[in-house]
Amino acid sequence: PFGGDWAENGSIVYADNQGSNLRVVSENGGNPRLIKLYHNNKDYIDWITFPKFLPNENYIIGNGDEFDFISLKTGEVKMLSEKGSNVHYIKTGHLLFVNESKLMVTPFDYKKGEITGKTTPLFQNIRTEINGYSGQFAISDNGDLIFAKGGAANLTRFMWVNRQGEIIDSLPLPPAKYGSFSISSTGENLSYKLSDKLYVYNFKKGNKTRVPLASISGCPFFSPDGKKIAFSNTLLDAREITTFSLDGSEEIKRVFEFENILSFNDWSADNKYLGFHSNQNLYVYSFEDAKIIPVLETDFFESQIDFSPDSKYFAYLTDENGYLETFVQAYPPKGEKWNISNGLGFDPLWSFDGDEIFYRNNLQFFAAKVKIDSTFNFEKPVLLFTNSSFIDVPLKSFAVSPNRQKILVLKAENISNSSRELTIVENWFDELQNKILKDN
């Protein structure tokens, strides 16, 4: 889970499945209840992290693209104007959070779900983690504040490693806050997200190009011939998939628009489908029929559809056993399914030759050999390596070379020793009130 909170009434709220689901469960146990989210009578899809109860315990505050004020009864989401990480409500009537390594405070009416004044910076150089979601501070009910210094630890580098996890080479790209990425089937290009911008890096030429007018959400993927890139465009609130030709023969083109926010997952090797997930279900867009076709619509969370090279099967994530695992089904689905990871398994990725399925379990990287004759067969997955310095980003955290001998990962830059120092401020609420009064 990406954070949680425990209310005095015995309810526990937590961000499940890497922040893609909110669930509530009693401290006495039982089945967790999924909170289905809505905004303006439409399904609301966002990565909600580190949810915190508000004083009336029927509402929470969470970290999405902006702070989200969420009703646990109705699932209605109200987006606030501030954003940051690790937001807390404190009894002085403020939201306390980290933004750009600064500890910030803003007045907040928890009954109305409204920010009521200006935001004030309090402390500089607060440690924030690689994933960008967690600022390292905590506050007690009586006002004791503790925080770690060290600034942003969000910088990573692209590294090639072998199947044992040993570093072979690094790409000549500067350290940055890189997001999801993929490699073309030809092995010629890398597409990656940096902030909300889309870039293409050519391995042979060693140069990068920014895709113009692109505002990307999620992960970009190449067409089967490697000549185009498709991605979810945030210019329409991430409800569309857009394509772009690398040779400039075709400008940015909207392929389709969906009714809800979506995450693009794959471009099938037969060039017939674009796979995506939305509202916990799997879909494809058919180029031939020019329409959207449901693949899996169940009561479970399902995401990250990834087609086999012959486009007859697909790997995907599902929590039907209570946690995220990698499964495979035939396409179109025929009812039979295979549990590949048989335990936690994220980011399923079929090798370009179809002989292996790769996935990870947090810091562990696995591969399962695959053979497709008249039916689907696979061998027990093998642990390739474990490495705590390789970073997890939403959707795709690694890519595999066409010959399956190299794996591209994101490695954290070295973190300064100052991040190991903790600062404690006792009775901090009094200091906060004095600062707010002075600034106003």
Coordinates of C-alpha atoms in Angstrom, one line a residue, residues 62 113 158 236 285 357:
G62 CA -5.2 12.3 -0.2
G113 CA -13.4 20.8 2.0
F158 CA 18.9 5.0 -17.0
L236 CA -7.9 16.1 -22.7
Y285 CA -9.3 0.0 -29.4
I357 CA 7.3 -13.0 -19.6

